[in-house]
Amino acid sequence: MQDLSVTLPDQPGGLARLGEALGAAGINIDGLAGVGTGGDGVIHLLVGDGQAARAALQEAGIEASEPSDVLAIAARDQPGELGSRARVVADAGINIQAAYLDTNGNLIMVVDDLDKAVGAFS
């Protein structure tokens, strides 16, 4: 799985255009996080093929980041789960650039050193 970051104007229809572009290209969204910040919306998308998703978005006039491989961690639905998982990453000296849940309830992290992060959970 790969993460893409997209910045959209914070106005009606932006997320709809994004979803329509990916849907028309047959690309499923496996996870999503978004927040409005000072006139823009920043969206993180989890997809199976980041390059295909990026191309579909660009064809629709939506700029997207280069895809990043992600750390996907099975997460339990209980208090403290995020803290304990994030602590493992932090204690390994790894920066978390984005975190969200996928459609299966896995904790998705975009990190600055994926190999080191995977090793921290081994």
JSON list of C-alpha atoms in Angstrom, two decimals:
[
{"chain": "A", "resi": 1, "resn": "MET", "atom": "CA", "xyz": [0.00, 0.00, 0.00]},
{"chain": "A", "resi": 2, "resn": "GLN", "atom": "CA", "xyz": [1.09, 3.54, -0.65]},
{"chain": "A", "resi": 3, "resn": "ASP", "atom": "CA", "xyz": [0.19, 6.99, 0.66]},
{"chain": "A", "resi": 4, "resn": "LEU", "atom": "CA", "xyz": [-0.35, 10.07, -1.47]},
{"chain": "A", "resi": 5, "resn": "SER", "atom": "CA", "xyz": [-0.72, 13.58, -0.13]},
{"chain": "A", "resi": 6, "resn": "VAL", "atom": "CA", "xyz": [-3.01, 16.02, -1.93]},
{"chain": "A", "resi": 7, "resn": "THR", "atom": "CA", "xyz": [-3.69, 19.68, -1.17]},
{"chain": "A", "resi": 8, "resn": "LEU", "atom": "CA", "xyz": [-7.04, 20.99, -2.37]},
{"chain": "A", "resi": 9, "resn": "PRO", "atom": "CA", "xyz": [-8.68, 24.41, -2.04]},
{"chain": "A", "resi": 10, "resn": "ASP", "atom": "CA", "xyz": [-10.96, 24.38, 1.03]},
{"chain": "A", "resi": 11, "resn": "GLN", "atom": "CA", "xyz": [-14.20, 24.77, -0.91]},
{"chain": "A", "resi": 12, "resn": "PRO", "atom": "CA", "xyz": [-17.22, 22.65, -1.85]},
{"chain": "A", "resi": 13, "resn": "GLY", "atom": "CA", "xyz": [-16.57, 19.83, -4.32]},
{"chain": "A", "resi": 14, "resn": "GLY", "atom": "CA", "xyz": [-12.84, 19.24, -3.90]},
{"chain": "A", "resi": 15, "resn": "LEU", "atom": "CA", "xyz": [-13.12, 15.89, -2.19]},
{"chain": "A", "resi": 16, "resn": "ALA", "atom": "CA", "xyz": [-15.88, 14.85, -4.61]},
{"chain": "A", "resi": 17, "resn": "ARG", "atom": "CA", "xyz": [-13.61, 15.58, -7.61]},
{"chain": "A", "resi": 18, "resn": "LEU", "atom": "CA", "xyz": [-10.81, 13.57, -6.02]},
{"chain": "A", "resi": 19, "resn": "GLY", "atom": "CA", "xyz": [-13.09, 10.60, -5.33]},
{"chain": "A", "resi": 20, "resn": "GLU", "atom": "CA", "xyz": [-14.63, 10.75, -8.79]},
{"chain": "A", "resi": 21, "resn": "ALA", "atom": "CA", "xyz": [-11.23, 10.82, -10.50]},
{"chain": "A", "resi": 22, "resn": "LEU", "atom": "CA", "xyz": [-9.99, 7.78, -8.60]},
{"chain": "A", "resi": 23, "resn": "GLY", "atom": "CA", "xyz": [-13.30, 5.93, -9.02]},
{"chain": "A", "resi": 24, "resn": "ALA", "atom": "CA", "xyz": [-13.33, 6.53, -12.78]},
{"chain": "A", "resi": 25, "resn": "ALA", "atom": "CA", "xyz": [-9.82, 5.06, -12.96]},
{"chain": "A", "resi": 26, "resn": "GLY", "atom": "CA", "xyz": [-10.92, 1.99, -10.97]},
{"chain": "A", "resi": 27, "resn": "ILE", "atom": "CA", "xyz": [-8.72, 2.88, -7.99]},
{"chain": "A", "resi": 28, "resn": "ASN", "atom": "CA", "xyz": [-10.02, 1.97, -4.54]},
{"chain": "A", "resi": 29, "resn": "ILE", "atom": "CA", "xyz": [-9.29, 4.21, -1.55]},
{"chain": "A", "resi": 30, "resn": "ASP", "atom": "CA", "xyz": [-8.15, 1.90, 1.28]},
{"chain": "A", "resi": 31, "resn": "GLY", "atom": "CA", "xyz": [-7.70, 4.67, 3.84]},
{"chain": "A", "resi": 32, "resn": "LEU", "atom": "CA", "xyz": [-8.08, 8.42, 4.07]},
{"chain": "A", "resi": 33, "resn": "ALA", "atom": "CA", "xyz": [-7.36, 11.32, 6.40]},
{"chain": "A", "resi": 34, "resn": "GLY", "atom": "CA", "xyz": [-8.06, 14.95, 5.73]},
{"chain": "A", "resi": 35, "resn": "VAL", "atom": "CA", "xyz": [-8.08, 18.30, 7.47]},
{"chain": "A", "resi": 36, "resn": "GLY", "atom": "CA", "xyz": [-8.70, 21.89, 6.43]},
{"chain": "A", "resi": 37, "resn": "THR", "atom": "CA", "xyz": [-5.85, 24.26, 7.20]},
{"chain": "A", "resi": 38, "resn": "GLY", "atom": "CA", "xyz": [-5.96, 27.97, 6.46]},
{"chain": "A", "resi": 39, "resn": "GLY", "atom": "CA", "xyz": [-7.87, 27.87, 3.17]},
{"chain": "A", "resi": 40, "resn": "ASP", "atom": "CA", "xyz": [-6.62, 24.50, 1.95]},
{"chain": "A", "resi": 41, "resn": "GLY", "atom": "CA", "xyz": [-7.53, 20.92, 2.64]},
{"chain": "A", "resi": 42, "resn": "VAL", "atom": "CA", "xyz": [-4.71, 18.39, 3.06]},
{"chain": "A", "resi": 43, "resn": "ILE", "atom": "CA", "xyz": [-5.74, 14.83, 2.23]},
{"chain": "A", "resi": 44, "resn": "HIS", "atom": "CA", "xyz": [-3.74, 11.64, 2.74]},
{"chain": "A", "resi": 45, "resn": "LEU", "atom": "CA", "xyz": [-4.91, 8.68, 0.65]},
{"chain": "A", "resi": 46, "resn": "LEU", "atom": "CA", "xyz": [-3.99, 5.03, 1.02]},
{"chain": "A", "resi": 47, "resn": "VAL", "atom": "CA", "xyz": [-4.10, 3.16, -2.29]},
{"chain": "A", "resi": 48, "resn": "GLY", "atom": "CA", "xyz": [-2.72, -0.05, -3.74]},
{"chain": "A", "resi": 49, "resn": "ASP", "atom": "CA", "xyz": [-0.93, 1.58, -6.69]},
{"chain": "A", "resi": 50, "resn": "GLY", "atom": "CA", "xyz": [0.31, 5.06, -5.89]},
{"chain": "A", "resi": 51, "resn": "GLN", "atom": "CA", "xyz": [1.61, 5.83, -9.37]},
{"chain": "A", "resi": 52, "resn": "ALA", "atom": "CA", "xyz": [-1.71, 4.94, -11.01]},
{"chain": "A", "resi": 53, "resn": "ALA", "atom": "CA", "xyz": [-3.60, 7.03, -8.45]},
{"chain": "A", "resi": 54, "resn": "ARG", "atom": "CA", "xyz": [-1.27, 9.97, -8.95]},
{"chain": "A", "resi": 55, "resn": "ALA", "atom": "CA", "xyz": [-1.69, 9.76, -12.72]},
{"chain": "A", "resi": 56, "resn": "ALA", "atom": "CA", "xyz": [-5.50, 9.64, -12.41]},
{"chain": "A", "resi": 57, "resn": "LEU", "atom": "CA", "xyz": [-5.49, 12.66, -10.12]},
{"chain": "A", "resi": 58, "resn": "GLN", "atom": "CA", "xyz": [-3.15, 14.63, -12.36]},
{"chain": "A", "resi": 59, "resn": "GLU", "atom": "CA", "xyz": [-5.38, 13.86, -15.33]},
{"chain": "A", "resi": 60, "resn": "ALA", "atom": "CA", "xyz": [-8.22, 15.46, -13.35]},
{"chain": "A", "resi": 61, "resn": "GLY", "atom": "CA", "xyz": [-6.08, 18.53, -12.63]},
{"chain": "A", "resi": 62, "resn": "ILE", "atom": "CA", "xyz": [-5.31, 17.53, -9.04]},
{"chain": "A", "resi": 63, "resn": "GLU", "atom": "CA", "xyz": [-1.67, 17.57, -7.99]},
{"chain": "A", "resi": 64, "resn": "ALA", "atom": "CA", "xyz": [-0.50, 14.76, -5.71]},
{"chain": "A", "resi": 65, "resn": "SER", "atom": "CA", "xyz": [2.79, 13.95, -4.01]},
{"chain": "A", "resi": 66, "resn": "GLU", "atom": "CA", "xyz": [5.02, 11.10, -5.02]},
{"chain": "A", "resi": 67, "resn": "PRO", "atom": "CA", "xyz": [3.68, 7.90, -3.47]},
{"chain": "A", "resi": 68, "resn": "SER", "atom": "CA", "xyz": [5.26, 6.74, -0.22]},
{"chain": "A", "resi": 69, "resn": "ASP", "atom": "CA", "xyz": [5.29, 3.20, 1.10]},
{"chain": "A", "resi": 70, "resn": "VAL", "atom": "CA", "xyz": [3.70, 3.00, 4.54]},
{"chain": "A", "resi": 71, "resn": "LEU", "atom": "CA", "xyz": [3.97, 1.14, 7.80]},
{"chain": "A", "resi": 72, "resn": "ALA", "atom": "CA", "xyz": [0.70, -0.74, 8.39]},
{"chain": "A", "resi": 73, "resn": "ILE", "atom": "CA", "xyz": [0.18, -2.05, 11.91]},
{"chain": "A", "resi": 74, "resn": "ALA", "atom": "CA", "xyz": [-2.69, -4.20, 13.11]},
{"chain": "A", "resi": 75, "resn": "ALA", "atom": "CA", "xyz": [-4.29, -2.06, 15.78]},
{"chain": "A", "resi": 76, "resn": "ARG", "atom": "CA", "xyz": [-6.59, -3.09, 18.60]},
{"chain": "A", "resi": 77, "resn": "ASP", "atom": "CA", "xyz": [-9.60, -0.91, 19.37]},
{"chain": "A", "resi": 78, "resn": "GLN", "atom": "CA", "xyz": [-8.65, -0.02, 22.93]},
{"chain": "A", "resi": 79, "resn": "PRO", "atom": "CA", "xyz": [-7.38, 2.93, 24.96]},
{"chain": "A", "resi": 80, "resn": "GLY", "atom": "CA", "xyz": [-3.64, 3.54, 24.69]},
{"chain": "A", "resi": 81, "resn": "GLU", "atom": "CA", "xyz": [-3.13, 1.63, 21.43]},
{"chain": "A", "resi": 82, "resn": "LEU", "atom": "CA", "xyz": [-1.99, 4.67, 19.44]},
{"chain": "A", "resi": 83, "resn": "GLY", "atom": "CA", "xyz": [0.36, 5.76, 22.22]},
{"chain": "A", "resi": 84, "resn": "SER", "atom": "CA", "xyz": [2.03, 2.36, 22.54]},
{"chain": "A", "resi": 85, "resn": "ARG", "atom": "CA", "xyz": [2.49, 1.95, 18.78]},
{"chain": "A", "resi": 86, "resn": "ALA", "atom": "CA", "xyz": [3.74, 5.51, 18.31]},
{"chain": "A", "resi": 87, "resn": "ARG", "atom": "CA", "xyz": [6.13, 5.04, 21.26]},
{"chain": "A", "resi": 88, "resn": "VAL", "atom": "CA", "xyz": [7.83, 2.12, 19.49]},
{"chain": "A", "resi": 89, "resn": "VAL", "atom": "CA", "xyz": [8.42, 4.35, 16.47]},
{"chain": "A", "resi": 90, "resn": "ALA", "atom": "CA", "xyz": [9.56, 7.32, 18.55]},
{"chain": "A", "resi": 91, "resn": "ASP", "atom": "CA", "xyz": [11.97, 5.25, 20.64]},
{"chain": "A", "resi": 92, "resn": "ALA", "atom": "CA", "xyz": [13.57, 4.05, 17.41]},
{"chain": "A", "resi": 93, "resn": "GLY", "atom": "CA", "xyz": [14.21, 7.70, 16.47]},
{"chain": "A", "resi": 94, "resn": "ILE", "atom": "CA", "xyz": [11.75, 7.69, 13.58]},
{"chain": "A", "resi": 95, "resn": "ASN", "atom": "CA", "xyz": [9.56, 10.67, 12.68]},
{"chain": "A", "resi": 96, "resn": "ILE", "atom": "CA", "xyz": [5.89, 10.04, 11.89]},
{"chain": "A", "resi": 97, "resn": "GLN", "atom": "CA", "xyz": [4.85, 12.35, 9.06]},
{"chain": "A", "resi": 98, "resn": "ALA", "atom": "CA", "xyz": [1.21, 11.21, 8.90]},
{"chain": "A", "resi": 99, "resn": "ALA", "atom": "CA", "xyz": [-0.96, 8.66, 10.70]},
{"chain": "A", "resi": 100, "resn": "TYR", "atom": "CA", "xyz": [-4.50, 7.44, 10.11]},
{"chain": "A", "resi": 101, "resn": "LEU", "atom": "CA", "xyz": [-6.62, 4.29, 10.07]},
{"chain": "A", "resi": 102, "resn": "ASP", "atom": "CA", "xyz": [-7.37, 2.28, 6.95]},
{"chain": "A", "resi": 103, "resn": "THR", "atom": "CA", "xyz": [-10.74, 0.75, 6.09]},
{"chain": "A", "resi": 104, "resn": "ASN", "atom": "CA", "xyz": [-9.73, -2.46, 7.93]},
{"chain": "A", "resi": 105, "resn": "GLY", "atom": "CA", "xyz": [-8.79, -0.67, 11.16]},
{"chain": "A", "resi": 106, "resn": "ASN", "atom": "CA", "xyz": [-5.03, -0.91, 10.66]},
{"chain": "A", "resi": 107, "resn": "LEU", "atom": "CA", "xyz": [-2.90, 1.98, 11.86]},
{"chain": "A", "resi": 108, "resn": "ILE", "atom": "CA", "xyz": [-1.16, 3.51, 8.84]},
{"chain": "A", "resi": 109, "resn": "MET", "atom": "CA", "xyz": [1.99, 5.57, 9.37]},
{"chain": "A", "resi": 110, "resn": "VAL", "atom": "CA", "xyz": [3.99, 7.54, 6.86]},
{"chain": "A", "resi": 111, "resn": "VAL", "atom": "CA", "xyz": [7.47, 7.64, 8.38]},
{"chain": "A", "resi": 112, "resn": "ASP", "atom": "CA", "xyz": [10.86, 9.07, 7.49]},
{"chain": "A", "resi": 113, "resn": "ASP", "atom": "CA", "xyz": [12.64, 5.70, 7.67]},
{"chain": "A", "resi": 114, "resn": "LEU", "atom": "CA", "xyz": [10.37, 2.80, 6.70]},
{"chain": "A", "resi": 115, "resn": "ASP", "atom": "CA", "xyz": [12.97, 0.04, 6.97]},
{"chain": "A", "resi": 116, "resn": "LYS", "atom": "CA", "xyz": [13.94, 1.14, 10.47]},
{"chain": "A", "resi": 117, "resn": "ALA", "atom": "CA", "xyz": [10.26, 1.37, 11.47]},
{"chain": "A", "resi": 118, "resn": "VAL", "atom": "CA", "xyz": [9.52, -2.13, 10.21]},
{"chain": "A", "resi": 119, "resn": "GLY", "atom": "CA", "xyz": [12.55, -3.37, 12.15]},
{"chain": "A", "resi": 120, "resn": "ALA", "atom": "CA", "xyz": [11.30, -1.68, 15.32]},
{"chain": "A", "resi": 121, "resn": "PHE", "atom": "CA", "xyz": [8.24, -3.95, 15.28]},
{"chain": "A", "resi": 122, "resn": "SER", "atom": "CA", "xyz": [10.17, -7.15, 14.49]}
]
